[in-house]
Tab-separated table of C-alpha atoms in Angstrom:
chain	number	residue	atom	x	y	z
A	1	SER	CA	234.212	283.278	50.978
A	2	GLN	CA	231.008	282.360	49.263
A	3	GLU	CA	228.972	279.894	51.348
A	4	LEU	CA	226.940	278.710	48.384
A	5	GLU	CA	228.672	278.084	45.105
A	6	GLN	CA	226.615	278.119	41.942
A	7	SER	CA	227.677	276.785	38.559
A	8	PRO	CA	227.848	277.723	35.855
A	9	GLN	CA	227.808	281.493	36.261
A	10	SER	CA	226.112	281.832	32.908
A	11	LEU	CA	224.556	279.543	30.391
A	12	ILE	CA	223.432	280.057	26.844
A	13	VAL	CA	221.293	277.306	25.292
A	14	GLN	CA	219.222	276.807	22.162
A	15	GLU	CA	215.483	276.556	22.719
A	16	GLY	CA	214.434	272.999	23.283
A	17	LYS	CA	217.667	271.921	24.930
A	18	ASN	CA	217.950	270.524	28.481
A	19	LEU	CA	220.172	272.186	31.038
A	20	THR	CA	221.374	271.802	34.623
A	21	ILE	CA	222.436	274.366	37.234
A	22	ASN	CA	224.217	273.285	40.377
A	23	CYS	CA	224.410	274.645	43.940
A	24	THR	CA	226.984	273.364	46.351
A	25	SER	CA	227.573	274.095	50.058
A	26	SER	CA	230.402	273.058	52.354
A	27	LYS	CA	227.921	272.751	55.173
A	28	THR	CA	224.792	270.750	55.669
A	29	LEU	CA	221.770	272.596	54.372
A	30	TYR	CA	218.708	272.926	56.565
A	31	GLY	CA	216.617	273.928	53.626
A	32	LEU	CA	217.431	274.680	50.044
A	33	TYR	CA	215.498	277.164	47.931
A	34	TRP	CA	215.441	277.941	44.242
A	35	TYR	CA	214.389	281.373	42.982
A	36	LYS	CA	214.188	282.907	39.584
A	37	GLN	CA	214.776	286.582	38.877
A	38	LYS	CA	214.140	288.584	35.731
A	39	TYR	CA	216.244	291.588	35.171
A	40	GLY	CA	215.266	294.546	37.358
A	41	GLU	CA	212.627	292.547	39.198
A	42	GLY	CA	212.300	290.774	42.535
A	43	LEU	CA	212.803	287.072	43.142
A	44	ILE	CA	210.158	284.538	42.418
A	45	PHE	CA	210.126	281.444	44.542
A	46	LEU	CA	210.389	278.168	42.500
A	47	MET	CA	210.896	275.300	44.896
A	48	MET	CA	212.042	274.303	48.353
A	49	LEU	CA	213.846	271.078	49.298
A	50	GLN	CA	214.288	269.946	52.815
A	51	LYS	CA	215.093	266.236	52.955
A	52	GLY	CA	218.137	264.447	51.627
A	53	GLY	CA	217.265	262.770	48.313
A	54	GLU	CA	214.256	264.942	47.849
A	55	GLU	CA	213.181	265.791	44.287
A	56	LYS	CA	210.420	268.195	43.248
A	57	SER	CA	209.106	269.208	39.847
A	58	HIS	CA	207.092	272.060	38.548
A	59	GLU	CA	206.194	272.137	34.904
A	60	LYS	CA	209.532	271.533	33.077
A	61	ILE	CA	211.770	272.393	36.120
A	62	THR	CA	213.112	269.698	38.490
A	63	ALA	CA	215.188	270.255	41.549
A	64	LYS	CA	216.971	267.677	43.591
A	65	LEU	CA	218.839	267.753	46.943
A	66	ASP	CA	221.421	265.068	47.398
A	67	GLU	CA	221.474	262.615	50.271
A	68	LYS	CA	224.100	264.508	52.266
A	69	LYS	CA	222.141	267.726	51.831
A	70	GLN	CA	225.142	269.596	50.599
A	71	GLN	CA	224.395	269.918	46.868
A	72	SER	CA	221.343	270.660	44.791
A	73	SER	CA	220.670	270.683	41.076
A	74	LEU	CA	218.027	272.475	39.020
A	75	HIS	CA	217.239	270.764	35.690
A	76	ILE	CA	215.137	272.342	32.976
A	77	THR	CA	213.756	270.083	30.261
A	78	ALA	CA	213.136	271.413	26.712
A	79	SER	CA	214.005	274.998	27.552
A	80	GLN	CA	211.969	277.882	26.304
A	81	PRO	CA	212.714	281.653	25.996
A	82	SER	CA	210.360	282.103	29.060
A	83	HIS	CA	212.950	280.226	31.089
A	84	ALA	CA	215.485	282.920	30.653
A	85	GLY	CA	216.557	284.841	33.716
A	86	ILE	CA	218.807	284.538	36.733
A	87	TYR	CA	218.469	281.465	38.866
A	88	LEU	CA	219.549	281.733	42.493
A	89	CYS	CA	219.833	279.084	45.152
A	90	GLY	CA	219.351	280.086	48.739
A	91	ALA	CA	219.766	278.166	51.971
A	92	GLU	CA	219.500	278.375	55.754
A	93	LEU	CA	223.054	278.119	57.099
A	94	PRO	CA	224.140	278.338	60.689
A	95	LEU	CA	225.771	281.490	61.829
A	96	THR	CA	229.503	281.090	62.344
A	97	GLN	CA	229.017	282.287	65.864
A	98	GLY	CA	226.541	279.535	66.454
A	99	GLY	CA	222.836	279.825	67.269
A	100	SER	CA	220.311	280.812	64.640
A	101	GLU	CA	220.412	280.327	60.930
A	102	LYS	CA	220.651	282.975	58.267
A	103	LEU	CA	219.305	282.899	54.785
A	104	VAL	CA	222.058	283.268	52.250
A	105	PHE	CA	222.236	282.969	48.416
A	106	GLY	CA	224.603	281.951	45.728
A	107	LYS	CA	225.760	284.401	43.156
A	108	GLY	CA	223.244	283.191	40.631
A	109	THR	CA	223.296	281.632	37.185
A	110	LYS	CA	222.320	283.769	34.195
A	111	LEU	CA	220.372	281.685	31.737
A	112	THR	CA	219.807	282.801	28.106
A	113	VAL	CA	217.600	280.739	25.830
A	114	ASN	CA	217.935	281.513	22.145
A	115	PRO	CA	214.893	280.892	19.910
B	1	ASP	CA	196.264	289.769	49.055
B	2	ALA	CA	199.190	289.819	51.435
B	3	GLU	CA	202.342	291.354	49.984
B	4	ILE	CA	205.686	292.860	50.627
B	5	THR	CA	206.452	296.263	49.308
B	6	GLN	CA	209.532	298.448	49.148
B	7	SER	CA	209.738	302.205	48.743
B	8	PRO	CA	210.973	304.062	46.964
B	9	ARG	CA	211.665	301.928	43.875
B	10	HIS	CA	214.444	304.343	42.758
B	11	LYS	CA	216.440	306.821	44.724
B	12	ILE	CA	219.332	309.147	43.919
B	13	THR	CA	221.150	310.710	46.822
B	14	GLU	CA	224.325	312.557	47.552
B	15	THR	CA	227.346	311.276	49.310
B	16	GLY	CA	227.112	311.800	53.074
B	17	ARG	CA	223.338	312.001	53.322
B	18	GLN	CA	221.250	309.762	55.474
B	19	VAL	CA	218.854	307.645	53.544
B	20	THR	CA	216.121	305.283	54.650
B	21	LEU	CA	214.609	302.546	52.567
B	22	ALA	CA	211.242	301.288	53.544
B	23	CYS	CA	210.033	297.621	53.609
B	24	HIS	CA	206.477	296.764	54.619
B	25	GLN	CA	204.925	293.252	54.639
B	26	THR	CA	201.329	292.269	55.350
B	27	TRP	CA	201.819	288.534	55.939
B	28	ASN	CA	202.581	288.974	59.633
B	29	HIS	CA	205.810	287.260	59.078
B	30	ASN	CA	208.324	287.016	61.894
B	31	ASN	CA	211.435	287.043	59.768
B	32	MET	CA	212.574	289.960	57.670
B	33	PHE	CA	215.779	290.390	55.693
B	34	TRP	CA	217.609	293.016	53.789
B	35	TYR	CA	220.015	292.187	50.905
B	36	ARG	CA	221.981	294.092	48.356
B	37	GLN	CA	222.567	292.783	44.905
B	38	ASP	CA	225.631	293.686	42.922
B	39	LEU	CA	227.102	292.336	39.732
B	40	GLY	CA	229.583	289.564	40.535
B	41	HIS	CA	228.484	289.329	44.174
B	42	GLY	CA	224.914	288.060	43.979
B	43	LEU	CA	222.591	288.655	46.921
B	44	ARG	CA	224.469	289.624	50.132
B	45	LEU	CA	222.786	289.753	53.486
B	46	ILE	CA	222.901	293.162	55.213
B	47	HIS	CA	220.710	292.790	58.247
B	48	TYR	CA	217.890	290.622	59.395
B	49	SER	CA	215.291	290.327	62.141
B	50	TYR	CA	213.439	287.315	63.666
B	51	GLY	CA	210.844	289.420	65.432
B	52	VAL	CA	210.003	292.781	67.064
B	53	GLN	CA	213.001	294.366	68.747
B	54	ASP	CA	215.341	291.712	67.303
B	55	THR	CA	217.969	292.724	64.778
B	56	ASN	CA	221.114	290.907	63.569
B	57	LYS	CA	224.066	291.815	61.346
B	58	GLY	CA	224.635	290.118	58.133
B	59	GLU	CA	227.768	289.751	56.154
B	60	VAL	CA	227.869	293.399	54.796
B	61	SER	CA	226.359	295.439	57.669
B	62	ASP	CA	228.901	298.224	57.880
B	63	GLY	CA	227.267	301.587	57.173
B	64	TYR	CA	223.727	300.252	57.498
B	65	SER	CA	221.301	299.955	60.396
B	66	VAL	CA	217.795	298.564	60.862
B	67	SER	CA	215.178	298.750	63.606
B	68	ARG	CA	212.093	296.530	64.142
B	69	SER	CA	209.435	298.341	66.120
B	70	ASN	CA	206.574	296.327	64.732
B	71	THR	CA	205.984	293.085	62.833
B	72	GLU	CA	205.196	294.707	59.502
B	73	ASP	CA	208.174	296.964	58.902
B	74	LEU	CA	211.951	296.799	58.723
B	75	PRO	CA	213.414	300.079	57.443
B	76	LEU	CA	216.906	300.085	56.358
B	77	THR	CA	219.015	303.270	57.042
B	78	LEU	CA	222.229	304.257	55.465
B	79	GLU	CA	223.778	306.560	58.062
B	80	SER	CA	226.052	308.469	55.697
B	81	ALA	CA	225.587	307.309	52.134
B	82	ALA	CA	228.750	306.308	50.155
B	83	SER	CA	229.271	305.666	46.496
B	84	SER	CA	230.096	302.009	47.363
B	85	GLN	CA	226.498	301.625	48.533
B	86	THR	CA	225.161	302.219	45.084
B	87	SER	CA	223.253	298.986	44.566
B	88	VAL	CA	219.886	297.278	44.212
B	89	TYR	CA	218.363	296.561	47.639
B	90	PHE	CA	215.891	293.797	48.239
B	91	CYS	CA	213.717	293.195	51.322
B	92	ALA	CA	212.364	289.667	52.077
B	93	SER	CA	210.187	288.087	54.717
B	94	SER	CA	209.318	284.597	55.829
B	95	TYR	CA	206.983	283.076	58.340
B	96	ARG	CA	209.381	281.434	60.768
B	97	GLN	CA	212.900	280.267	61.196
B	98	GLY	CA	213.963	277.669	58.663
B	99	ASN	CA	212.111	275.595	56.068
B	100	THR	CA	209.786	278.220	54.738
B	101	GLU	CA	210.120	280.146	51.581
B	102	ALA	CA	210.976	283.844	51.726
B	103	PHE	CA	208.970	286.415	49.799
B	104	PHE	CA	210.817	289.209	48.179
B	105	GLY	CA	209.976	292.810	47.408
B	106	GLN	CA	210.492	294.330	43.960
B	107	GLY	CA	213.709	296.048	45.002
B	108	THR	CA	214.973	299.589	45.432
B	109	ARG	CA	217.625	300.873	43.062
B	110	LEU	CA	219.821	303.330	45.007
B	111	THR	CA	222.375	305.559	43.389
B	112	VAL	CA	224.811	307.545	45.484
B	113	VAL	CA	226.454	310.416	43.604
């Protein structure tokens, strides 16, 4: 089963519109990361959230981690074609066997921004 | 500048052959990870390491192995390549356990024919 659920799987918006991508876990997250990937390329780090209720912004992208640290949202304001790509959330989750954490990712959200 | 590099960027191999994908980072990071990315599955963890001589299995480790003989490198070996292992492979590294961002390589596109 997927440990991090992202929604929606894909999103098509008109340039200038706002949008939100969600990432949900059934477990408490030690750290939540948002990455962006363009087709055929590696992942680019966007933001990291650690504390419940934390919110960070970079340019027109805002990410929040809820108080229980089990859900995060990524909000883009006034979207532009440059925002297009695949957005992935990643998190440190405890191993089922106990002990150390592992870094896992959601399946990603493909964002298309039409001019 | 410090970086993480993967090689080769593209590889075509035949079923049954042994293949090794290289990952090299110059940040002196303790943690290194290998993922595969497939349509509909996202990034899935293959193996990871928290330091020299430490290796751990991820969720899709069957048919893959890694070794960590130094801090900078974590090569991924496919013992006997299968068509199901056709994928894009990403290597990542991070400084320490938890609460630090991971840096990703540019990926290796592997095709098994």
